[in-house]
Amino acid sequence: MHNPTTGPTIMPHGHSHGGSTHLDEDHAGHDHSDHGHSEHGHAGHQHHHGPVRYDRSFALGALLNIGFVVVEAVYGLIANSTALIADAGHNLSDVMGLLLAWGAVWLGRRIPQGRYTYGFGNASILASLLNAMILLIAVGAILLEAVNRLADPEPVGETTVMVVAAVGILINGWTAWLFMGGQKHDINLRGAYLHMAADAAVSLGVVVAALVIRFTGWLWLDPVTSILIALVIVAGTWGLLRDSVRLAMGAVPDGVDRVGVERYLAGMPGVTAVHDLHIWPISTTETALTAHLVRPGMGQDDALLLEISTVLKDRFGIGHVTIQVEHDGACCRLAPADVV
């Protein structure tokens, strides 16, 4: 259950099988089809749930950029500008990126079913990875054309280039602004934001280059600008690619202090050991944890488990928690640190 005013209401499932208790304050009685991901939440946390959706932002961003790609490509050919054509190609990849990210958000709201017991939130990780790959492919195409044009510079319609690129600054800058809040906590939205923010900067570079060409006649500056565009894209994409690969590999999400989590669990009353601790992303905004706590001579303590789930959510941003309580850790085959 989710109260938009007071925050998530913690509803542990309360079932215990063989000492294992599942605590998921965000999923008990909670239908993902009713909520989108929000840019609001605890700073540095990976798990953010709220009523804000980005469907309208995706729709507006995609429509505006599709139209701009057509305009930019046509006038790029008219002005004979590789920089403008390169930016059109980059914008086309951005449209694909926006649609991928939007599709991932939609999938993430579908309830778990069949074999997909965690739902479809992992699609947001795949979308961010594909976005990074698409951008890098676009970079290769831009570099190839720029190098060819650098060897044989041609006249450029500077005024046309400046006007079209200036429109691009407005469109891409505004679209980036739509995702500015959400990108802080969601790598999928960060991919969309980086696409648009980079485009706004690139369009500004195209305007400056066209202005310089107009007064100097340096035709080589157009393909050189294309090369700089490619380098800007690579710089902005590398972090996205790295983080996407980490999430796809199930690494502990950034912002989650694994050592701090283990220290906290080990400090719980009666706990003598913590083992089989796993923390991994189930989407770009959802984090899961499983752990075995050894508590010799202790019985079932629902109040303690509720406290653990609350702290893991509020302090560490982990909302999907499963704890197994054991009396004798030596009897668990997963106790050794080298056993997964």
GROMACS .gro file of C-alpha atoms in nm:
model
  340
    1MET     CA    1   0.000   0.000   0.000
    2HIS     CA    2   0.122   0.345  -0.076
    3ASN     CA    3   0.014   0.667   0.079
    4PRO     CA    4   0.122   0.959  -0.138
    5THR     CA    5   0.120   1.187   0.164
    6THR     CA    6   0.299   0.989   0.433
    7GLY     CA    7   0.510   0.757   0.219
    8PRO     CA    8   0.504   0.380   0.188
    9THR     CA    9   0.312   0.185   0.451
   10ILE     CA   10   0.511  -0.121   0.549
   11MET     CA   11   0.314  -0.442   0.512
   12PRO     CA   12   0.530  -0.748   0.578
   13HIS     CA   13   0.384  -1.063   0.433
   14GLY     CA   14   0.420  -1.223   0.770
   15HIS     CA   15   0.475  -1.573   0.637
   16SER     CA   16   0.763  -1.784   0.759
   17HIS     CA   17   0.880  -2.103   0.600
   18GLY     CA   18   1.168  -2.286   0.756
   19GLY     CA   19   1.285  -1.969   0.928
   20SER     CA   20   1.267  -1.757   0.614
   21THR     CA   21   1.054  -1.444   0.625
   22HIS     CA   22   0.980  -1.224   0.325
   23LEU     CA   23   0.939  -0.853   0.391
   24ASP     CA   24   0.843  -0.633   0.099
   25GLU     CA   25   0.691  -0.305   0.207
   26ASP     CA   26   0.643  -0.183  -0.148
   27HIS     CA   27   0.485  -0.490  -0.298
   28ALA     CA   28   0.240  -0.610  -0.036
   29GLY     CA   29  -0.099  -0.500  -0.156
   30HIS     CA   30   0.070  -0.284  -0.416
   31ASP     CA   31  -0.009  -0.297  -0.786
   32HIS     CA   32   0.268  -0.163  -1.009
   33SER     CA   33   0.016  -0.078  -1.276
   34ASP     CA   34  -0.108   0.204  -1.055
   35HIS     CA   35   0.219   0.386  -1.002
   36GLY     CA   36   0.512   0.511  -1.196
   37HIS     CA   37   0.857   0.588  -1.070
   38SER     CA   38   0.910   0.917  -0.901
   39GLU     CA   39   1.201   1.153  -0.890
   40HIS     CA   40   1.122   1.213  -0.524
   41GLY     CA   41   1.277   1.002  -0.249
   42HIS     CA   42   1.584   0.960  -0.035
   43ALA     CA   43   1.897   1.104  -0.186
   44GLY     CA   44   2.137   0.838  -0.297
   45HIS     CA   45   1.882   0.558  -0.275
   46GLN     CA   46   1.813   0.326  -0.563
   47HIS     CA   47   1.456   0.244  -0.462
   48HIS     CA   48   1.213   0.527  -0.535
   49HIS     CA   49   0.844   0.477  -0.566
   50GLY     CA   50   0.584   0.743  -0.619
   51PRO     CA   51   0.290   0.871  -0.817
   52VAL     CA   52   0.485   1.070  -1.075
   53ARG     CA   53   0.484   0.922  -1.425
   54TYR     CA   54   0.690   1.028  -1.722
   55ASP     CA   55   0.458   0.907  -1.999
   56ARG     CA   56   0.376   1.262  -2.106
   57SER     CA   57   0.744   1.360  -2.103
   58PHE     CA   58   0.833   1.061  -2.320
   59ALA     CA   59   0.548   1.130  -2.562
   60LEU     CA   60   0.626   1.500  -2.601
   61GLY     CA   61   1.000   1.438  -2.625
   62ALA     CA   62   0.961   1.166  -2.889
   63LEU     CA   63   0.717   1.364  -3.105
   64LEU     CA   64   0.923   1.684  -3.097
   65ASN     CA   65   1.246   1.503  -3.178
   66ILE     CA   66   1.096   1.297  -3.460
   67GLY     CA   67   0.982   1.618  -3.624
   68PHE     CA   68   1.316   1.784  -3.563
   69VAL     CA   69   1.510   1.487  -3.710
   70VAL     CA   70   1.318   1.525  -4.036
   71VAL     CA   71   1.375   1.902  -4.048
   72GLU     CA   72   1.742   1.871  -3.955
   73ALA     CA   73   1.815   1.598  -4.211
   74VAL     CA   74   1.642   1.787  -4.495
   75TYR     CA   75   1.814   2.116  -4.422
   76GLY     CA   76   2.143   1.938  -4.358
   77LEU     CA   77   2.129   1.809  -4.716
   78ILE     CA   78   2.023   2.151  -4.847
   79ALA     CA   79   2.305   2.326  -4.660
   80ASN     CA   80   2.553   2.047  -4.739
   81SER     CA   81   2.648   2.029  -4.370
   82THR     CA   82   2.786   1.705  -4.230
   83ALA     CA   83   2.763   1.854  -3.880
   84LEU     CA   84   2.389   1.906  -3.923
   85ILE     CA   85   2.338   1.562  -4.078
   86ALA     CA   86   2.547   1.406  -3.802
   87ASP     CA   87   2.334   1.577  -3.541
   88ALA     CA   88   2.019   1.454  -3.719
   89GLY     CA   89   2.153   1.099  -3.699
   90HIS     CA   90   2.227   1.147  -3.332
   91ASN     CA   91   1.878   1.285  -3.275
   92LEU     CA   92   1.731   0.980  -3.448
   93SER     CA   93   1.918   0.758  -3.205
   94ASP     CA   94   1.776   0.974  -2.927
   95VAL     CA   95   1.422   0.910  -3.047
   96MET     CA   96   1.492   0.538  -3.042
   97GLY     CA   97   1.640   0.578  -2.696
   98LEU     CA   98   1.334   0.764  -2.569
   99LEU     CA   99   1.102   0.496  -2.708
  100LEU     CA  100   1.313   0.220  -2.552
  101ALA     CA  101   1.315   0.393  -2.214
  102TRP     CA  102   0.939   0.457  -2.235
  103GLY     CA  103   0.871   0.095  -2.322
  104ALA     CA  104   1.080  -0.016  -2.025
  105VAL     CA  105   0.885   0.210  -1.790
  106TRP     CA  106   0.559   0.065  -1.924
  107LEU     CA  107   0.682  -0.290  -1.877
  108GLY     CA  108   0.797  -0.210  -1.526
  109ARG     CA  109   0.441  -0.122  -1.426
  110ARG     CA  110   0.306  -0.462  -1.525
  111ILE     CA  111   0.232  -0.696  -1.237
  112PRO     CA  112   0.444  -1.012  -1.191
  113GLN     CA  113   0.305  -1.311  -1.376
  114GLY     CA  114   0.406  -1.654  -1.499
  115ARG     CA  115   0.779  -1.704  -1.503
  116TYR     CA  116   0.848  -1.335  -1.434
  117THR     CA  117   0.799  -1.347  -1.058
  118TYR     CA  118   0.980  -1.017  -1.004
  119GLY     CA  119   0.775  -0.847  -1.274
  120PHE     CA  120   0.930  -0.675  -1.574
  121GLY     CA  121   1.128  -0.399  -1.406
  122ASN     CA  122   1.452  -0.548  -1.536
  123ALA     CA  123   1.351  -0.418  -1.880
  124SER     CA  124   1.459  -0.072  -1.764
  125ILE     CA  125   1.815  -0.203  -1.715
  126LEU     CA  126   1.815  -0.361  -2.061
  127ALA     CA  127   1.681  -0.035  -2.210
  128SER     CA  128   1.959   0.171  -2.056
  129LEU     CA  129   2.217  -0.079  -2.186
  130LEU     CA  130   2.067  -0.072  -2.537
  131ASN     CA  131   2.056   0.308  -2.527
  132ALA     CA  132   2.427   0.323  -2.455
  133MET     CA  133   2.502   0.077  -2.737
  134ILE     CA  134   2.286   0.270  -2.985
  135LEU     CA  135   2.470   0.590  -2.901
  136LEU     CA  136   2.809   0.428  -2.958
  137ILE     CA  137   2.698   0.290  -3.296
  138ALA     CA  138   2.583   0.639  -3.392
  139VAL     CA  139   2.926   0.769  -3.295
  140GLY     CA  140   3.092   0.529  -3.539
  141ALA     CA  141   2.873   0.645  -3.827
  142ILE     CA  142   2.936   1.013  -3.745
  143LEU     CA  143   3.312   0.965  -3.727
  144LEU     CA  144   3.326   0.778  -4.058
  145GLU     CA  145   3.138   1.050  -4.247
  146ALA     CA  146   3.333   1.330  -4.076
  147VAL     CA  147   3.670   1.181  -4.166
  148ASN     CA  148   3.564   1.139  -4.530
  149ARG     CA  149   3.442   1.500  -4.544
  150LEU     CA  150   3.757   1.626  -4.371
  151ALA     CA  151   3.963   1.488  -4.658
  152ASP     CA  152   3.741   1.675  -4.906
  153PRO     CA  153   3.574   1.983  -4.747
  154GLU     CA  154   3.273   2.131  -4.924
  155PRO     CA  155   3.086   2.466  -4.895
  156VAL     CA  156   2.828   2.490  -4.618
  157GLY     CA  157   2.507   2.697  -4.592
  158GLU     CA  158   2.602   2.868  -4.268
  159THR     CA  159   2.278   3.061  -4.208
  160THR     CA  160   2.059   2.754  -4.258
  161VAL     CA  161   2.280   2.549  -4.029
  162MET     CA  162   2.269   2.813  -3.755
  163VAL     CA  163   1.890   2.852  -3.764
  164VAL     CA  164   1.817   2.478  -3.760
  165ALA     CA  165   2.073   2.408  -3.489
  166ALA     CA  166   1.932   2.692  -3.277
  167VAL     CA  167   1.589   2.528  -3.293
  168GLY     CA  168   1.759   2.207  -3.181
  169ILE     CA  169   1.897   2.381  -2.872
  170LEU     CA  170   1.544   2.478  -2.766
  171ILE     CA  171   1.385   2.140  -2.838
  172ASN     CA  172   1.660   1.926  -2.685
  173GLY     CA  173   1.709   2.157  -2.388
  174TRP     CA  174   1.340   2.153  -2.302
  175THR     CA  175   1.316   1.775  -2.344
  176ALA     CA  176   1.618   1.726  -2.117
  177TRP     CA  177   1.448   1.947  -1.858
  178LEU     CA  178   1.147   1.711  -1.858
  179PHE     CA  179   1.369   1.430  -1.728
  180MET     CA  180   1.599   1.635  -1.506
  181GLY     CA  181   1.432   1.534  -1.178
  182GLY     CA  182   1.394   1.163  -1.249
  183GLN     CA  183   1.745   1.111  -1.385
  184LYS     CA  184   1.893   1.156  -1.038
  185HIS     CA  185   1.748   0.827  -0.915
  186ASP     CA  186   1.679   0.619  -1.228
  187ILE     CA  187   1.951   0.519  -1.473
  188ASN     CA  188   1.685   0.453  -1.739
  189LEU     CA  189   1.565   0.814  -1.717
  190ARG     CA  190   1.928   0.924  -1.693
  191GLY     CA  191   1.984   0.770  -2.036
  192ALA     CA  192   1.699   0.979  -2.179
  193TYR     CA  193   1.827   1.290  -2.002
  194LEU     CA  194   2.185   1.245  -2.124
  195HIS     CA  195   2.065   1.197  -2.481
  196MET     CA  196   1.878   1.527  -2.474
  197ALA     CA  197   2.130   1.729  -2.273
  198ALA     CA  198   2.416   1.620  -2.500
  199ASP     CA  199   2.211   1.713  -2.806
  200ALA     CA  200   2.146   2.062  -2.672
  201ALA     CA  201   2.519   2.111  -2.617
  202VAL     CA  202   2.602   1.966  -2.957
  203SER     CA  203   2.352   2.194  -3.131
  204LEU     CA  204   2.516   2.490  -2.961
  205GLY     CA  205   2.851   2.372  -3.099
  206VAL     CA  206   2.704   2.350  -3.450
  207VAL     CA  207   2.576   2.708  -3.425
  208VAL     CA  208   2.917   2.835  -3.316
  209ALA     CA  209   3.096   2.639  -3.591
  210ALA     CA  210   2.863   2.771  -3.862
  211LEU     CA  211   2.914   3.125  -3.736
  212VAL     CA  212   3.292   3.087  -3.750
  213ILE     CA  213   3.278   2.936  -4.101
  214ARG     CA  214   3.069   3.230  -4.218
  215PHE     CA  215   3.335   3.481  -4.118
  216THR     CA  216   3.651   3.278  -4.185
  217GLY     CA  217   3.562   3.041  -4.469
  218TRP     CA  218   3.722   2.750  -4.283
  219LEU     CA  219   3.528   2.465  -4.447
  220TRP     CA  220   3.722   2.203  -4.251
  221LEU     CA  221   3.553   2.327  -3.934
  222ASP     CA  222   3.224   2.153  -4.025
  223PRO     CA  223   3.364   1.796  -4.024
  224VAL     CA  224   3.584   1.881  -3.725
  225THR     CA  225   3.268   1.984  -3.539
  226SER     CA  226   3.118   1.646  -3.629
  227ILE     CA  227   3.419   1.475  -3.474
  228LEU     CA  228   3.381   1.684  -3.160
  229ILE     CA  229   3.013   1.589  -3.151
  230ALA     CA  230   3.116   1.223  -3.155
  231LEU     CA  231   3.361   1.277  -2.869
  232VAL     CA  232   3.095   1.454  -2.662
  233ILE     CA  233   2.859   1.160  -2.717
  234VAL     CA  234   3.125   0.910  -2.612
  235ALA     CA  235   3.205   1.108  -2.297
  236GLY     CA  236   2.839   1.125  -2.198
  237THR     CA  237   2.767   0.764  -2.287
  238TRP     CA  238   3.059   0.588  -2.121
  239GLY     CA  239   2.927   0.629  -1.768
  240LEU     CA  240   2.581   0.517  -1.878
  241LEU     CA  241   2.726   0.207  -2.046
  242ARG     CA  242   2.940   0.122  -1.743
  243ASP     CA  243   2.653   0.160  -1.496
  244SER     CA  244   2.412  -0.031  -1.721
  245VAL     CA  245   2.651  -0.324  -1.752
  246ARG     CA  246   2.697  -0.331  -1.375
  247LEU     CA  247   2.322  -0.341  -1.315
  248ALA     CA  248   2.273  -0.604  -1.585
  249MET     CA  249   2.536  -0.816  -1.407
  250GLY     CA  250   2.349  -0.786  -1.078
  251ALA     CA  251   2.605  -0.564  -0.904
  252VAL     CA  252   2.513  -0.379  -0.586
  253PRO     CA  253   2.356  -0.054  -0.712
  254ASP     CA  254   2.536   0.275  -0.661
  255GLY     CA  255   2.417   0.446  -0.347
  256VAL     CA  256   2.371   0.120  -0.155
  257ASP     CA  257   2.639   0.070   0.109
  258ARG     CA  258   2.692  -0.307   0.115
  259VAL     CA  259   2.938  -0.294   0.406
  260GLY     CA  260   2.701  -0.069   0.600
  261VAL     CA  261   2.411  -0.308   0.537
  262GLU     CA  262   2.611  -0.608   0.662
  263ARG     CA  263   2.729  -0.415   0.967
  264TYR     CA  264   2.372  -0.311   1.046
  265LEU     CA  265   2.236  -0.665   1.019
  266ALA     CA  266   2.522  -0.805   1.228
  267GLY     CA  267   2.438  -0.555   1.502
  268MET     CA  268   2.079  -0.671   1.544
  269PRO     CA  269   1.990  -0.814   1.889
  270GLY     CA  270   2.084  -1.180   1.919
  271VAL     CA  271   2.253  -1.198   1.578
  272THR     CA  272   2.589  -1.375   1.594
  273ALA     CA  273   2.659  -1.404   1.220
  274VAL     CA  274   2.536  -1.286   0.882
  275HIS     CA  275   2.593  -1.491   0.568
  276ASP     CA  276   2.458  -1.546   0.217
  277LEU     CA  277   2.400  -1.171   0.187
  278HIS     CA  278   2.300  -1.068  -0.164
  279ILE     CA  279   2.198  -0.722  -0.285
  280TRP     CA  280   2.099  -0.672  -0.648
  281PRO     CA  281   1.880  -0.453  -0.872
  282ILE     CA  282   1.548  -0.584  -0.999
  283SER     CA  283   1.500  -0.265  -1.201
  284THR     CA  284   1.674   0.069  -1.234
  285THR     CA  285   1.484   0.190  -0.926
  286GLU     CA  286   1.413  -0.128  -0.728
  287THR     CA  287   1.668  -0.309  -0.511
  288ALA     CA  288   1.633  -0.651  -0.351
  289LEU     CA  289   1.817  -0.818  -0.063
  290THR     CA  290   1.837  -1.168   0.080
  291ALA     CA  291   2.036  -1.265   0.388
  292HIS     CA  292   2.069  -1.535   0.652
  293LEU     CA  293   2.085  -1.418   1.015
  294VAL     CA  294   2.214  -1.660   1.279
  295ARG     CA  295   2.029  -1.608   1.612
  296PRO     CA  296   2.098  -1.900   1.848
  297GLY     CA  297   1.818  -1.974   2.093
  298MET     CA  298   1.594  -1.702   1.954
  299GLY     CA  299   1.239  -1.759   1.834
  300GLN     CA  300   1.046  -1.591   1.558
  301ASP     CA  301   1.058  -1.212   1.609
  302ASP     CA  302   0.826  -1.034   1.366
  303ALA     CA  303   0.887  -0.698   1.533
  304LEU     CA  304   1.259  -0.728   1.466
  305LEU     CA  305   1.201  -0.829   1.105
  306LEU     CA  306   0.968  -0.534   1.060
  307GLU     CA  307   1.234  -0.301   1.204
  308ILE     CA  308   1.497  -0.446   0.970
  309SER     CA  309   1.279  -0.396   0.663
  310THR     CA  310   1.201  -0.039   0.767
  311VAL     CA  311   1.565   0.059   0.820
  312LEU     CA  312   1.684  -0.114   0.502
  313LYS     CA  313   1.424   0.084   0.307
  314ASP     CA  314   1.471   0.422   0.475
  315ARG     CA  315   1.847   0.420   0.531
  316PHE     CA  316   1.977   0.204   0.247
  317GLY     CA  317   1.704   0.229  -0.019
  318ILE     CA  318   1.638  -0.148  -0.029
  319GLY     CA  319   1.265  -0.216  -0.055
  320HIS     CA  320   1.242  -0.589  -0.137
  321VAL     CA  321   1.382  -0.778   0.162
  322THR     CA  322   1.391  -1.150   0.240
  323ILE     CA  323   1.550  -1.261   0.568
  324GLN     CA  324   1.614  -1.619   0.674
  325VAL     CA  325   1.669  -1.671   1.047
  326GLU     CA  326   1.876  -1.969   1.162
  327HIS     CA  327   1.965  -2.107   1.504
  328ASP     CA  328   2.286  -2.277   1.393
  329GLY     CA  329   2.474  -2.120   1.103
  330ALA     CA  330   2.708  -2.420   1.076
  331CYS     CA  331   2.416  -2.626   0.945
  332CYS     CA  332   2.367  -2.395   0.643
  333ARG     CA  333   2.551  -2.504   0.329
  334LEU     CA  334   2.552  -2.141   0.213
  335ALA     CA  335   2.740  -2.015   0.518
  336PRO     CA  336   3.094  -2.022   0.365
  337ALA     CA  337   3.183  -1.688   0.204
  338ASP     CA  338   3.296  -1.857  -0.119
  339VAL     CA  339   2.961  -2.031  -0.172
  340VAL     CA  340   2.700  -1.850  -0.379
   0.00000   0.00000   0.00000
